[in-house]
Tab-separated table of C-alpha atoms in Angstrom:
chain	number	residue	atom	x	y	z
A	268	UNK	CA	124.332	99.975	101.646
A	269	UNK	CA	125.617	96.458	101.249
A	270	UNK	CA	122.138	95.040	101.688
A	271	UNK	CA	120.785	97.288	98.942
A	272	UNK	CA	123.361	95.865	96.526
A	273	UNK	CA	122.398	92.330	97.549
A	274	UNK	CA	118.737	93.096	96.862
A	275	UNK	CA	119.638	94.366	93.375
A	276	UNK	CA	121.642	91.213	92.675
A	277	UNK	CA	118.830	89.005	93.932
A	278	UNK	CA	116.283	90.844	91.778
A	279	UNK	CA	118.491	90.429	88.723
A	280	UNK	CA	118.810	86.721	89.457
A	281	UNK	CA	115.037	86.430	89.747
A	282	UNK	CA	114.613	87.954	86.299
A	283	UNK	CA	117.327	85.745	84.833
A	284	UNK	CA	115.619	82.691	86.316
A	285	UNK	CA	112.236	83.779	84.915
A	286	UNK	CA	113.692	84.229	81.428
A	287	UNK	CA	115.480	80.876	81.643
A	288	UNK	CA	112.195	79.249	82.631
A	289	UNK	CA	110.508	80.730	79.569
A	290	UNK	CA	113.326	79.991	77.128
A	291	UNK	CA	113.671	76.384	78.322
A	292	UNK	CA	109.990	75.653	77.723
A	293	UNK	CA	109.571	73.061	74.947
A	294	UNK	CA	107.341	73.415	71.911
A	295	UNK	CA	105.252	70.604	70.395
A	296	UNK	CA	108.145	69.684	68.093
A	297	UNK	CA	110.459	69.378	71.106
A	298	UNK	CA	112.734	72.383	70.532
A	299	UNK	CA	113.322	75.181	73.045
A	300	UNK	CA	111.285	78.365	72.843
A	301	UNK	CA	114.492	80.335	73.311
A	302	UNK	CA	115.964	78.899	70.115
A	303	UNK	CA	113.128	80.173	67.938
A	304	UNK	CA	113.112	83.557	66.146
A	305	UNK	CA	111.223	86.364	67.879
A	306	UNK	CA	108.880	86.537	64.866
A	307	UNK	CA	107.338	83.184	65.837
A	308	UNK	CA	105.923	84.483	69.148
A	309	UNK	CA	102.279	85.389	68.510
A	310	UNK	CA	99.572	86.534	70.978
A	311	UNK	CA	98.136	82.995	71.016
A	312	UNK	CA	101.606	81.603	71.527
A	313	UNK	CA	102.152	83.947	74.498
A	314	UNK	CA	98.901	82.705	76.069
A	315	UNK	CA	99.996	79.081	75.654
A	316	UNK	CA	103.440	79.764	77.121
A	317	UNK	CA	101.841	81.460	80.116
A	318	UNK	CA	99.601	78.440	80.731
A	319	UNK	CA	102.581	76.101	80.374
A	320	UNK	CA	104.470	78.032	83.056
A	321	UNK	CA	101.464	78.311	85.392
A	322	UNK	CA	100.920	74.545	85.433
A	323	UNK	CA	104.456	73.438	86.207
A	324	UNK	CA	105.727	69.908	86.892
A	325	UNK	CA	105.706	70.527	90.651
A	326	UNK	CA	102.364	72.301	90.933
A	327	UNK	CA	100.946	75.708	90.101
A	328	UNK	CA	103.262	78.690	89.742
A	329	UNK	CA	100.863	81.613	89.419
A	330	UNK	CA	103.182	84.250	90.856
A	331	UNK	CA	106.122	83.046	88.779
A	332	UNK	CA	104.048	83.124	85.613
A	333	UNK	CA	102.955	86.675	86.405
A	334	UNK	CA	106.605	87.718	86.690
A	335	UNK	CA	107.406	86.112	83.340
A	336	UNK	CA	104.560	87.945	81.578
A	337	UNK	CA	105.486	91.275	83.162
A	338	UNK	CA	109.153	90.840	82.246
A	339	UNK	CA	108.438	89.747	78.659
A	340	UNK	CA	106.004	92.607	78.165
A	341	UNK	CA	108.674	95.141	79.083
A	342	UNK	CA	111.511	93.316	77.275
A	343	UNK	CA	109.503	93.190	74.044
A	344	UNK	CA	108.870	96.933	74.208
A	345	UNK	CA	112.495	97.842	74.959
A	346	UNK	CA	114.142	95.510	72.418
A	347	UNK	CA	111.600	96.375	69.729
A	348	UNK	CA	112.661	100.004	69.941
A	349	UNK	CA	116.323	99.086	69.497
A	350	UNK	CA	115.926	96.376	66.832
A	351	UNK	CA	112.629	97.026	65.001
A	352	UNK	CA	113.639	94.991	61.934
A	353	UNK	CA	113.769	91.801	64.003
A	354	UNK	CA	110.057	92.043	64.865
A	355	UNK	CA	107.030	91.407	62.634
A	356	UNK	CA	105.388	94.674	61.647
A	357	UNK	CA	101.823	93.302	61.716
A	358	UNK	CA	102.021	91.689	65.197
A	359	UNK	CA	101.635	93.874	68.319
A	360	UNK	CA	103.320	93.108	71.606
A	361	UNK	CA	101.932	89.583	72.240
A	362	UNK	CA	102.398	89.868	76.010
A	363	UNK	CA	99.943	92.746	76.269
A	364	UNK	CA	96.508	91.486	77.259
A	365	UNK	CA	97.557	88.045	78.454
A	366	UNK	CA	94.747	86.962	80.780
A	367	UNK	CA	96.287	86.084	84.124
A	368	UNK	CA	94.844	83.480	86.453
A	369	UNK	CA	93.093	84.824	89.518
A	370	UNK	CA	95.025	84.112	92.688
A	371	UNK	CA	94.392	85.001	96.320
A	372	UNK	CA	97.094	87.328	97.551
A	373	UNK	CA	97.955	86.730	101.174
A	374	UNK	CA	97.717	89.771	103.412
A	375	UNK	CA	100.909	90.526	105.259
A	376	UNK	CA	100.504	90.518	109.056
A	377	UNK	CA	100.738	93.582	111.263
A	378	UNK	CA	101.713	93.849	114.923
A	379	UNK	CA	100.363	96.232	117.542
A	380	UNK	CA	102.057	99.089	119.355
A	381	UNK	CA	102.095	97.069	122.581
A	382	UNK	CA	103.873	94.208	120.817
A	383	UNK	CA	106.489	96.555	119.369
A	384	UNK	CA	107.360	98.190	122.680
A	385	UNK	CA	107.258	94.935	124.632
A	386	UNK	CA	109.767	93.662	122.091
A	387	UNK	CA	111.885	96.828	122.264
A	388	UNK	CA	112.109	96.909	126.053
A	389	UNK	CA	112.887	93.195	126.123
A	390	UNK	CA	115.700	93.664	123.586
A	391	UNK	CA	117.228	96.527	125.568
A	392	UNK	CA	117.158	94.442	128.743
A	393	UNK	CA	118.869	91.610	126.822
A	394	UNK	CA	121.626	93.902	125.530
A	395	UNK	CA	120.262	94.219	121.979
A	396	UNK	CA	119.358	97.928	121.698
A	397	UNK	CA	119.954	98.043	117.922
A	398	UNK	CA	117.336	95.329	117.379
A	399	UNK	CA	114.917	97.292	119.547
A	400	UNK	CA	115.526	100.450	117.532
A	401	UNK	CA	114.871	98.697	114.207
A	402	UNK	CA	111.405	97.589	115.334
A	403	UNK	CA	110.517	101.026	116.696
A	404	UNK	CA	111.760	102.934	113.639
A	405	UNK	CA	109.794	100.665	111.299
A	406	UNK	CA	106.642	101.125	113.379
A	407	UNK	CA	106.791	104.816	114.291
A	408	UNK	CA	108.448	106.357	111.241
A	409	UNK	CA	107.413	103.736	108.685
A	410	UNK	CA	110.854	103.220	107.205
A	411	UNK	CA	111.389	100.000	105.281
A	412	UNK	CA	113.376	97.416	107.278
A	413	UNK	CA	116.025	97.057	104.581
A	414	UNK	CA	116.611	100.821	104.656
A	415	UNK	CA	116.934	100.884	108.439
A	416	UNK	CA	119.465	98.059	108.454
A	417	UNK	CA	121.374	99.405	105.430
A	418	UNK	CA	122.085	102.630	107.321
A	419	UNK	CA	119.643	105.093	105.760
A	420	UNK	CA	118.526	106.254	109.207
A	421	UNK	CA	121.340	108.474	110.521
A	422	UNK	CA	122.134	110.277	113.735
A	423	UNK	CA	122.768	113.407	111.663
A	424	UNK	CA	119.099	113.343	110.611
A	425	UNK	CA	117.854	113.066	114.187
A	426	UNK	CA	117.443	116.399	115.998
A	427	UNK	CA	120.158	118.013	113.893
A	428	UNK	CA	121.246	121.555	114.902
A	429	UNK	CA	119.536	122.910	111.790
A	430	UNK	CA	116.285	121.031	112.612
A	431	UNK	CA	116.257	120.228	116.356
A	432	UNK	CA	112.601	119.120	116.394
A	433	UNK	CA	112.701	116.842	113.328
A	434	UNK	CA	113.813	113.342	112.369
A	435	UNK	CA	114.423	112.987	108.629
A	436	UNK	CA	113.544	109.494	107.395
A	437	UNK	CA	114.887	108.532	103.968
A	438	UNK	CA	113.047	105.999	101.834
A	439	UNK	CA	115.597	104.664	99.364
A	440	UNK	CA	113.011	102.786	97.283
A	441	UNK	CA	111.050	105.917	96.392
A	442	UNK	CA	113.849	108.456	96.756
A	443	UNK	CA	111.800	110.501	99.215
A	444	UNK	CA	112.562	111.952	102.642
A	445	UNK	CA	109.881	112.381	105.312
A	446	UNK	CA	110.611	115.032	107.989
A	447	UNK	CA	108.662	113.717	110.981
A	448	UNK	CA	108.003	116.339	113.703
A	449	UNK	CA	109.171	115.105	117.094
A	450	UNK	CA	107.569	117.748	119.299
A	451	UNK	CA	105.316	120.788	119.405
A	452	UNK	CA	105.393	123.869	121.620
A	453	UNK	CA	101.912	124.600	122.967
A	454	UNK	CA	100.558	128.156	123.466
A	455	UNK	CA	101.356	128.010	127.197
A	456	UNK	CA	105.018	127.236	126.414
A	457	UNK	CA	104.793	123.533	127.256
A	458	UNK	CA	106.727	121.223	124.935
A	459	UNK	CA	104.766	118.143	123.921
A	460	UNK	CA	106.793	115.223	122.553
A	461	UNK	CA	105.022	113.028	120.014
A	462	UNK	CA	107.472	110.113	120.172
A	463	UNK	CA	108.681	110.086	123.760
A	464	UNK	CA	108.650	106.258	123.928
A	465	UNK	CA	110.570	105.922	120.669
A	466	UNK	CA	113.182	108.475	121.731
A	467	UNK	CA	113.646	106.584	124.973
A	468	UNK	CA	114.537	103.498	122.931
A	469	UNK	CA	116.945	105.481	120.714
A	470	UNK	CA	118.670	106.843	123.816
A	471	UNK	CA	119.736	103.272	124.645
A	472	UNK	CA	121.433	102.787	121.238
A	473	UNK	CA	125.220	103.429	121.273
A	474	UNK	CA	126.473	105.922	118.694
A	475	UNK	CA	129.056	103.928	116.757
A	476	UNK	CA	129.049	106.021	113.597
A	477	UNK	CA	126.898	108.168	111.325
A	478	UNK	CA	124.240	105.487	110.885
A	479	UNK	CA	122.063	104.600	113.870
A	480	UNK	CA	122.010	100.836	113.355
A	481	UNK	CA	125.574	99.509	113.393
A	482	UNK	CA	127.295	96.488	114.937
A	483	UNK	CA	130.704	96.660	116.533
A	484	UNK	CA	133.198	94.524	114.588
A	485	UNK	CA	136.240	95.435	116.668
A	486	UNK	CA	137.226	98.277	118.941
A	487	UNK	CA	136.444	101.499	117.127
A	488	UNK	CA	135.192	99.700	114.008
A	489	UNK	CA	131.478	99.322	113.231
A	490	UNK	CA	129.572	98.035	110.199
A	491	UNK	CA	125.905	97.617	109.190
A	492	UNK	CA	124.171	94.368	110.090
A	493	UNK	CA	123.612	91.773	107.389
A	494	UNK	CA	119.887	91.475	106.791
A	495	UNK	CA	119.724	87.725	107.606
A	496	UNK	CA	121.642	88.400	110.837
A	497	UNK	CA	119.103	90.988	111.931
A	498	UNK	CA	116.228	88.681	110.979
A	499	UNK	CA	117.752	85.930	113.113
A	500	UNK	CA	118.123	88.284	116.066
A	501	UNK	CA	114.522	89.459	115.743
A	502	UNK	CA	113.169	85.908	115.679
A	503	UNK	CA	115.376	84.803	118.572
A	504	UNK	CA	114.193	87.701	120.740
A	505	UNK	CA	110.589	87.230	119.590
A	506	UNK	CA	110.610	83.634	120.812
A	507	UNK	CA	112.362	84.587	124.041
A	508	UNK	CA	109.764	87.258	124.810
A	509	UNK	CA	106.786	85.086	123.843
A	510	UNK	CA	105.484	87.419	121.134
A	511	UNK	CA	103.278	86.287	118.200
A	512	UNK	CA	104.885	84.114	115.528
A	513	UNK	CA	104.098	86.726	112.845
A	514	UNK	CA	106.263	89.345	114.582
A	515	UNK	CA	108.803	90.517	111.993
A	516	UNK	CA	110.418	93.816	111.051
A	517	UNK	CA	108.058	94.077	108.099
A	518	UNK	CA	105.066	93.414	110.375
A	519	UNK	CA	106.206	96.338	112.550
A	520	UNK	CA	105.996	98.696	109.570
A	521	UNK	CA	102.618	97.280	108.567
A	522	UNK	CA	101.462	97.828	112.144
A	523	UNK	CA	102.474	101.477	111.981
A	524	UNK	CA	100.629	101.918	108.691
A	525	UNK	CA	97.539	100.290	110.172
A	526	UNK	CA	97.672	102.673	113.134
A	527	UNK	CA	97.489	105.604	110.697
A	528	UNK	CA	94.145	104.301	109.462
A	529	UNK	CA	92.901	103.513	112.946
A	530	UNK	CA	93.657	107.138	113.824
A	531	UNK	CA	91.278	108.050	110.947
A	532	UNK	CA	93.808	110.124	109.071
A	533	UNK	CA	92.834	111.235	105.603
A	534	UNK	CA	94.531	109.621	102.634
A	535	UNK	CA	96.666	112.725	102.135
A	536	UNK	CA	97.745	112.877	105.770
A	537	UNK	CA	98.689	109.214	105.854
A	538	UNK	CA	100.682	109.423	102.648
A	539	UNK	CA	102.468	112.522	103.938
A	540	UNK	CA	103.881	110.378	106.751
A	541	UNK	CA	104.545	107.224	104.740
A	542	UNK	CA	105.595	108.986	101.476
A	543	UNK	CA	103.638	106.500	99.333
A	544	UNK	CA	103.136	108.003	95.890
A	545	UNK	CA	99.781	106.421	95.101
A	546	UNK	CA	96.636	105.708	97.070
A	547	UNK	CA	96.660	102.096	95.911
A	548	UNK	CA	100.117	101.378	97.304
A	549	UNK	CA	99.229	103.158	100.552
A	550	UNK	CA	95.982	101.224	101.046
A	551	UNK	CA	97.769	97.895	100.687
A	552	UNK	CA	99.487	98.371	104.047
A	553	UNK	CA	96.581	99.343	106.268
A	554	UNK	CA	94.868	96.237	107.637
A	555	UNK	CA	91.116	96.022	108.192
A	556	UNK	CA	91.315	95.594	111.935
A	557	UNK	CA	88.419	95.300	114.382
A	558	UNK	CA	89.173	98.827	115.596
A	559	UNK	CA	88.774	100.268	112.108
A	560	UNK	CA	85.580	98.287	111.541
A	561	UNK	CA	84.122	99.479	114.862
A	562	UNK	CA	84.948	103.108	114.099
A	563	UNK	CA	83.347	102.853	110.659
A	564	UNK	CA	80.254	101.186	112.139
A	565	UNK	CA	79.882	103.924	114.760
A	566	UNK	CA	80.059	106.634	112.105
A	567	UNK	CA	77.554	104.828	109.912
A	568	UNK	CA	75.144	104.405	112.837
A	569	UNK	CA	75.516	108.062	113.830
A	570	UNK	CA	74.782	109.114	110.250
A	571	UNK	CA	71.621	106.998	110.199
A	572	UNK	CA	70.394	108.509	113.470
A	573	UNK	CA	71.111	112.013	112.180
A	574	UNK	CA	69.097	111.311	109.041
A	575	UNK	CA	66.163	110.001	111.084
A	576	UNK	CA	66.129	112.801	113.647
A	577	UNK	CA	67.095	115.783	111.504
A	578	UNK	CA	64.501	118.558	112.123
A	579	UNK	CA	62.782	120.401	109.305
A	580	UNK	CA	62.377	117.487	106.943
A	581	UNK	CA	58.603	117.909	106.793
A	582	UNK	CA	58.915	121.631	106.083
A	583	UNK	CA	61.373	121.059	103.236
A	584	UNK	CA	59.208	118.325	101.747
A	585	UNK	CA	55.982	120.332	101.860
A	586	UNK	CA	57.341	123.551	100.384
A	587	UNK	CA	57.550	122.322	96.768
A	588	UNK	CA	53.966	120.984	96.998
A	589	UNK	CA	52.767	124.434	98.110
A	590	UNK	CA	54.386	126.174	95.185
A	591	UNK	CA	53.521	123.569	92.562
A	592	UNK	CA	49.867	122.722	93.313
A	593	UNK	CA	48.508	125.871	94.769
A	594	UNK	CA	47.284	126.179	98.380
A	595	UNK	CA	44.694	128.100	100.399
A	596	UNK	CA	47.430	130.574	101.287
A	597	UNK	CA	48.056	131.253	97.616
A	598	UNK	CA	44.304	131.659	96.985
A	599	UNK	CA	44.079	134.291	99.685
A	600	UNK	CA	46.936	136.213	98.191
A	601	UNK	CA	45.449	136.184	94.686
A	602	UNK	CA	41.869	137.005	95.748
């Protein structure tokens, strides 16, 4: 919970910094943009301000400039509704349609299932079961790291008496809850567990309170981890275990999302597990791995072979000619 508040504060500071950057920009006459009336901001002026922010004194700031445009676009719309007399009636929102510079967005890394469980077993052996559980929960049940650490994964949501075969995973960002099935009873009565490895890791985590991921402050007192503390623990264990440098909690979640695509789930099935609201946001997590490329290539090759070897093509192609042009068979029938 505490981490969620910190994120909100940090986001507010980011917006304040973006607005300060815009307002402190100087015009040709040397005065601050923030000191000028809102009526003086025109579409051309918005374009020039964007370019001024992009090409900063210390190099390009494409992402920062994008944030400024997005923030100003929304601020103009909100304030205009509240104070319409302060805005020129013949000038539309000048921040709409600002042409943004193209920039290459870096793809976030993803780790494999083997990496996640090598990390988890190493953490348990080193006396860090909570760190192990964070990695596994992010990978298997696709919960955001900040939600895991903030305490949104609870023991009361794991095999509760009312739902003994379910783990309920809350996604605070979207306000959704995903009930992941943990097992299935087969027709012969055998119980098949889908997440046996993950449950083995959870069994090593001490129950210090309602939330799964808690640190013991003193005897009988437990609190959530600070996010930087957990990050430090993850990196320390990652180095100790010799895992890739891109191993992070976020990379664990991206790895789980990538596994959904490697399993060739449909878009609807994948989003049912991840609770992403749109296809675009869901697709951003699944990496184009060699396994996905190989599977797609196999299907494409199989389709080509099926097209080449499908029987009856000649029959289907000749039938229209028979009807359209007339044939000896037709002549016999008409004679």
